[in-house]
Short mmCIF file of C-alpha atoms in Angstrom, two decimals:
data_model
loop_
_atom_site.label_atom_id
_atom_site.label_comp_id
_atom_site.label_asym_id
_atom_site.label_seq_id
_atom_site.Cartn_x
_atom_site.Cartn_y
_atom_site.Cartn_z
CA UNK A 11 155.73 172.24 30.80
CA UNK A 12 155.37 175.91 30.63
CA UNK A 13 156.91 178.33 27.95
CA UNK A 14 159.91 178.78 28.97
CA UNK A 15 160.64 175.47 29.80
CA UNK A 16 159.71 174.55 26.49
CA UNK A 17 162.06 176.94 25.18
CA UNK A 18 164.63 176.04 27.53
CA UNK A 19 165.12 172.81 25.80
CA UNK A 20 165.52 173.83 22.12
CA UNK A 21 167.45 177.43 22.49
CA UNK A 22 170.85 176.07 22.56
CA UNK A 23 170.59 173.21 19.64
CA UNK A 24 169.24 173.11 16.02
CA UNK A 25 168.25 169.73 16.53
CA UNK A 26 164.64 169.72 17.27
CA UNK A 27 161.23 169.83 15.47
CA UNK A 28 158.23 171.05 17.61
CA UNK A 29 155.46 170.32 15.24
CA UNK A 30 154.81 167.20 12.97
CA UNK A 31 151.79 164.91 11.99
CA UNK A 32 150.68 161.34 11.31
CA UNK A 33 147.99 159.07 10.41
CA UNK A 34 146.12 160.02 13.40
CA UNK A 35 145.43 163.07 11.41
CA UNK A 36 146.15 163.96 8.20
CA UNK A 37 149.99 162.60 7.98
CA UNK A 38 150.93 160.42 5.62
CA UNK A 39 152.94 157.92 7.98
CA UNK A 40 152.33 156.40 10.79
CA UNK A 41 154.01 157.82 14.69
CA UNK A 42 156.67 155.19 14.84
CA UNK A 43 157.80 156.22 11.58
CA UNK A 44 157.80 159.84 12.05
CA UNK A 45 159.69 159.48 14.82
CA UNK A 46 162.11 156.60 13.09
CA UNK A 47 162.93 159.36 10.60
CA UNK A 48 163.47 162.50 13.18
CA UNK A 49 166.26 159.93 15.36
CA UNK A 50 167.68 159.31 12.13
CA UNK A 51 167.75 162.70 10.98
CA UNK A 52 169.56 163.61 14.24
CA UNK A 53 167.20 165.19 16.35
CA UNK A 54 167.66 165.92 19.84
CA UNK A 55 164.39 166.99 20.89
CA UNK A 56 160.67 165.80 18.92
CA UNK A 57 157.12 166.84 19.29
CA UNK A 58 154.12 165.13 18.04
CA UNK A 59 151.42 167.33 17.30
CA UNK A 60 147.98 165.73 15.46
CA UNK A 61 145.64 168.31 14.65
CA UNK A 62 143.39 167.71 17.91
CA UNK A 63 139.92 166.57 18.30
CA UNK A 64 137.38 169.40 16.90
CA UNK A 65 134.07 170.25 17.21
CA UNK A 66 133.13 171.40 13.70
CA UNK A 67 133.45 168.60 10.46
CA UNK A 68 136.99 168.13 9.34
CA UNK A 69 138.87 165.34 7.51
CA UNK A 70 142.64 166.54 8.68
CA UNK A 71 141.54 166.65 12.53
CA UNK A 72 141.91 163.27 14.60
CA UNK A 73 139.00 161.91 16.48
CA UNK A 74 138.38 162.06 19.92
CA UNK A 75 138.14 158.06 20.34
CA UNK A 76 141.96 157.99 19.06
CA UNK A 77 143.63 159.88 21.46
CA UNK A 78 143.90 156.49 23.76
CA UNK A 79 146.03 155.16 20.77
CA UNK A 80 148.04 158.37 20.33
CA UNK A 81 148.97 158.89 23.86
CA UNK A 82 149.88 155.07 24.29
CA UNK A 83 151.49 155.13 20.67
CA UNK A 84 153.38 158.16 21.99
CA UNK A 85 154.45 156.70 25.43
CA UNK A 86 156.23 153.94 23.62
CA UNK A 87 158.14 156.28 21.67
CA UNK A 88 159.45 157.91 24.77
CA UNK A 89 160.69 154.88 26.37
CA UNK A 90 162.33 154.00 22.59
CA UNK A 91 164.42 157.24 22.33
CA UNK A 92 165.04 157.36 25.88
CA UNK A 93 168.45 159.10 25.98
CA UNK A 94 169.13 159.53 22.71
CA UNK A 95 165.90 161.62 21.73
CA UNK A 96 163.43 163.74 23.68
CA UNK A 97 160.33 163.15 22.67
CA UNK A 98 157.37 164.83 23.73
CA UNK A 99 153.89 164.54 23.43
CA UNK A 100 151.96 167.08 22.12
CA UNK A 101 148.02 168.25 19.77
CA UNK A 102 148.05 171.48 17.55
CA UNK A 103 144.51 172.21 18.83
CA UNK A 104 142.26 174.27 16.90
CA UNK A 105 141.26 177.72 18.72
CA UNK A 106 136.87 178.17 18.00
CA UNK A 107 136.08 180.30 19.83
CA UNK A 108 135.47 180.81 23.81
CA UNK A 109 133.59 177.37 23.84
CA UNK A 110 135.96 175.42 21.95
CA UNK A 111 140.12 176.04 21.83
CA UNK A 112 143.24 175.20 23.98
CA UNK A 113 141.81 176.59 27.14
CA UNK A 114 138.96 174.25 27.82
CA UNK A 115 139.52 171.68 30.39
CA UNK A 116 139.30 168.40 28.15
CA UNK A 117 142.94 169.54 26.47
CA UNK A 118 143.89 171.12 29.97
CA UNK A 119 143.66 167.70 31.65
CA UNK A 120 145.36 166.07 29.02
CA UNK A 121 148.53 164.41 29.46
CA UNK A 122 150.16 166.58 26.89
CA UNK A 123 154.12 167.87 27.58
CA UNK A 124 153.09 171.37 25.88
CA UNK A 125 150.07 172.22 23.58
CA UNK A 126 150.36 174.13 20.33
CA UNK A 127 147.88 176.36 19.51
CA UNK A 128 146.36 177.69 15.91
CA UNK A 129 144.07 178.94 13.98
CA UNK A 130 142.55 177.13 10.90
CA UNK A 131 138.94 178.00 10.65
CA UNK A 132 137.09 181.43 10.51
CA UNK A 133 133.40 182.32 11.01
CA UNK A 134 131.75 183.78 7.90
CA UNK A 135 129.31 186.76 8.28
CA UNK A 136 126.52 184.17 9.40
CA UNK A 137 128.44 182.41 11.68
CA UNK A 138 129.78 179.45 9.56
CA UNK A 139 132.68 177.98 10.16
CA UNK A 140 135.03 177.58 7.19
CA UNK A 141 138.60 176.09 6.92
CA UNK A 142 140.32 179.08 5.19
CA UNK A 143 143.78 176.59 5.46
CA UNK A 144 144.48 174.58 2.77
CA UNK A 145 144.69 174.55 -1.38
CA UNK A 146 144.02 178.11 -2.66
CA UNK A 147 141.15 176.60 -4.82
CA UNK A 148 139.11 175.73 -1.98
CA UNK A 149 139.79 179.09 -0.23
CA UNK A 150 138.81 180.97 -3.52
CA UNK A 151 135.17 178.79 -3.72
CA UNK A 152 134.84 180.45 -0.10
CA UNK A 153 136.06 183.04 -0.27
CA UNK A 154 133.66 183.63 -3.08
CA UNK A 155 130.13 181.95 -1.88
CA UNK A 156 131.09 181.75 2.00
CA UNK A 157 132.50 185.03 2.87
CA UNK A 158 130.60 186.97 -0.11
CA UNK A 159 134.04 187.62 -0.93
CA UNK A 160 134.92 190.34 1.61
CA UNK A 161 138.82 189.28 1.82
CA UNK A 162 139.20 191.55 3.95
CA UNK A 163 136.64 190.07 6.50
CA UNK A 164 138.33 186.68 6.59
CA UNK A 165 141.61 187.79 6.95
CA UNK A 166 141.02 190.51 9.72
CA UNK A 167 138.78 187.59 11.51
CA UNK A 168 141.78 185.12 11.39
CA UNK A 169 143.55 187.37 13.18
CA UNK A 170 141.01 188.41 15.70
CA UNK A 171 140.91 184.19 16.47
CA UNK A 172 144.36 184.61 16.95
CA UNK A 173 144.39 187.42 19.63
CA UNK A 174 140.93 185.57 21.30
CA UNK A 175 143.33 182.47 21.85
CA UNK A 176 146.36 183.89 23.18
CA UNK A 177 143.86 186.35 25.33
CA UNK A 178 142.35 182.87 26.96
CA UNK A 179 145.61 181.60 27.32
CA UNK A 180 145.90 177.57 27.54
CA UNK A 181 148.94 177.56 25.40
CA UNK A 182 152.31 177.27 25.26
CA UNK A 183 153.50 177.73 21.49
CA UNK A 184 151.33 179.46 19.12
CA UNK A 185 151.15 178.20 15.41
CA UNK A 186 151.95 179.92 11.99
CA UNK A 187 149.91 182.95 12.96
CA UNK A 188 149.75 184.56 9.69
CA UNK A 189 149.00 181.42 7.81
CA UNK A 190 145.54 182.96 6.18
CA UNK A 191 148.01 185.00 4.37
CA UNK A 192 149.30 182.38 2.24
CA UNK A 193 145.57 181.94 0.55
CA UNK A 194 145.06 185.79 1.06
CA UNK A 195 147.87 187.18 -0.75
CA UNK A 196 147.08 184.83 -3.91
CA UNK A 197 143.45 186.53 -3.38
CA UNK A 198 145.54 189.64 -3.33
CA UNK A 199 149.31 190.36 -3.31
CA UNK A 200 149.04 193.72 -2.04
CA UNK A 201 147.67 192.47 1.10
CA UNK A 202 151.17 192.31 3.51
CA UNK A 203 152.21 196.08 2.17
CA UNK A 204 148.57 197.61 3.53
CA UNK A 205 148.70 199.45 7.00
CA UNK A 206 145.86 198.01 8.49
CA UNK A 207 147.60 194.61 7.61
CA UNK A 208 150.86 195.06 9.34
CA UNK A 209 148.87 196.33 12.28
CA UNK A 210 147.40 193.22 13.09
CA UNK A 211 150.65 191.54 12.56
CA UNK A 212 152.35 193.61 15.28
CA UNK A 213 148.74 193.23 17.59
CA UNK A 214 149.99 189.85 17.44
CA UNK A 215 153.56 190.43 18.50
CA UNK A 216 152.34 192.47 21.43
CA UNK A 217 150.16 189.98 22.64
CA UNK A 218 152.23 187.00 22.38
CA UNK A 219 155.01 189.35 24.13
CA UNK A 220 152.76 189.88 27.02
CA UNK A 221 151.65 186.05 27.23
CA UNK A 222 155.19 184.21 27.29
CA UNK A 223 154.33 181.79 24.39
CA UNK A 224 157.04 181.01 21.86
CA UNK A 225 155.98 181.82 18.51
CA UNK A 226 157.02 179.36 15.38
CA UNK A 227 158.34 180.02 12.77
CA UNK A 228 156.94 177.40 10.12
CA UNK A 229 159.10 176.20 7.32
CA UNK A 230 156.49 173.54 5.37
CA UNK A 231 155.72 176.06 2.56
CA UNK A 232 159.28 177.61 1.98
CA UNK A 233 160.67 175.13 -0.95
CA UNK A 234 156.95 175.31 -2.66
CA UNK A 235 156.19 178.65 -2.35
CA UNK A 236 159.10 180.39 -0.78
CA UNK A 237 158.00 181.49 2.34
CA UNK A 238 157.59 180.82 5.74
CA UNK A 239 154.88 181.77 8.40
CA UNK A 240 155.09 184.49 9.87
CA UNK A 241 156.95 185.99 7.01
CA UNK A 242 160.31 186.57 7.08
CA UNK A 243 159.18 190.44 7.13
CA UNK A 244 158.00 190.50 10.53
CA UNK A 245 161.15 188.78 12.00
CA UNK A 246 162.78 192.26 13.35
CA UNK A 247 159.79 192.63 15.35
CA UNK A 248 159.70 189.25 17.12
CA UNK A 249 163.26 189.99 17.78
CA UNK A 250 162.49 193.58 19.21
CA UNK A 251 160.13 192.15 21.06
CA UNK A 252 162.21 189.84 22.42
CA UNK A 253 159.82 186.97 21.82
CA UNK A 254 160.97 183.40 21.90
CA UNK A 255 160.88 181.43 18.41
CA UNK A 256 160.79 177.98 17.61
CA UNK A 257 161.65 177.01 13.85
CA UNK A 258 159.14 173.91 12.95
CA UNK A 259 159.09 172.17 9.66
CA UNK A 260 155.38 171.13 10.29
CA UNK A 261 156.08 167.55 8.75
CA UNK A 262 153.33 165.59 7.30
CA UNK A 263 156.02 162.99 5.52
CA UNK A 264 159.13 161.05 7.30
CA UNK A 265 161.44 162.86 4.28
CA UNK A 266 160.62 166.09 5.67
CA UNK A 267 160.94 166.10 9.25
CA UNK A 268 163.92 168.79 8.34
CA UNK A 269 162.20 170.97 5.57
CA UNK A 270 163.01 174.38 5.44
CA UNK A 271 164.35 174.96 8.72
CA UNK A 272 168.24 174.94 8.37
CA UNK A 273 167.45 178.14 6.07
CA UNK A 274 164.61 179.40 8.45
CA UNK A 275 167.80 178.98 11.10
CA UNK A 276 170.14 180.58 9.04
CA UNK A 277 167.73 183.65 7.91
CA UNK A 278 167.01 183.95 11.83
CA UNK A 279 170.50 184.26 12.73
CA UNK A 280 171.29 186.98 10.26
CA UNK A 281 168.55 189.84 10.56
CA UNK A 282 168.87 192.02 13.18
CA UNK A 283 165.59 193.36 15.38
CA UNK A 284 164.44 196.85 14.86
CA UNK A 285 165.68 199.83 17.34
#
């Protein structure tokens, strides 16, 4: 399924959540009731998206001997909501770098209806590779013995593994791509007002112009903290840009398949894009 035809099938309904997790990663319910609760909620169109296999340590990613299960766990969930419920089969896989990320041939060849892409861990200054996701706690210890706390390092790196992975191509949505900011701006709140900041953000609009992806817009923080990724600031240029959005809740839990997104919808709807 390329872009567009990914796009194609949520553009003219509300109804639809492209990004959502189980026990096969670090969900808290199992497939068949993630997807019990997104028929019931009244979805048209459903993606299941683990965090993929990885190849540095990491407790939220699925292994690589459960993808069998998932793919057979998810082909019985088709034929369930057959007519009544797309649902498609999916892995928010982890960009590395050049050797490891959506592009390589082991997720290529999977049978996967569209692959999300994002950006969770960043090298530190010797090459480490840290999960900068996550509670702010963790990111602060880091931050602070990991990245000899040069905030400014980590968050202009998370960006450059951003740019790498829509440069190699391989996917066909791209994830929260300013998620670093929600550690980063409790590091600093003056962070999203800087220049050099907002540069990156639009380097990312450019290049996700130029590549076809849709972007999401993720919802998961926005009753917790308020927000959503990218922030709401940097809607106008998505819009200018004329780049294709899909509003995802990110659900971990069956009660929040929906989170977030009727506002994220309704916020969308209202701002107009920059002339």
């Amino acid at each position: 399924m390329t872009p567009q035809e990914l796009f194609s099938l949520i553009k003219d309904t509300q109804d639809y959540n492209l990004h959502s997790h189980t026990e096969f990663c670090d969900g808290h319910a199992t497939l068949s009731e993630m997807a019990g609760a997104a028929a019931e909620a009244g979805m048209k169109v459903w993606g299941a998206t683990p965090h993929s296999p990885i190849c540095v340590e990491s407790k939220c990613n699925m292994s690589k001997d459960s993808v069998p299960a998932f793919l057979e766990q998810c082909g019985a969930a088709r034929e369930r909501y057959d007519g009544t419920m797309r649902f498609l089969t999916s892995m928010e896989i982890d960009f590395i770098s050049r050797d490891f990320g959506p592009h390589i041939d082991y997720f290529q060849k999977l049978p996967l209806d569209f692959r999300l892409g994002s950006v969770h861990f960043v090298p530190n200054q010797e090459g480490v590779w840290l999960d900068c996701d996550g509670r702010f706690e963790r990111f602060a210890e880091y931050l602070r013995y990991g990245f000899n706390g040069d905030l400014r390092y980590v968050v202009e790196k998370y960006f450059e593994q951003v740019l790498a992975m829509l440069e190699l191509g391989g996917i066909d949505m791209l994830g929260h791509f300013d998620k670093i900011i929600g550690n980063a701006a409790m590091a600093d709140a003056t962070i999203e007002s800087q220049g050099w900041y907002e540069a990156l953000v639009d380097d990312v609009v450019t290049h996700a112009s130029t590549s076809g992806v849709v972007v999401e817009i993720n919802t998961k923080a926005f009753h917790d903290k308020g927000r959503f990724f990218p922030h709401s600031h940097w809607w106008d240029k998505l819009k200018s840009a004329g780049v294709p959005v899909a509003v995802n809740s990110d659900a971990h839990y069956p009660e929040k398949v929906n989170l977030g997104r009727r506002e994220a919808i309704s916020l969308w709807n209202k701002q107009k894009p920059l002339h």
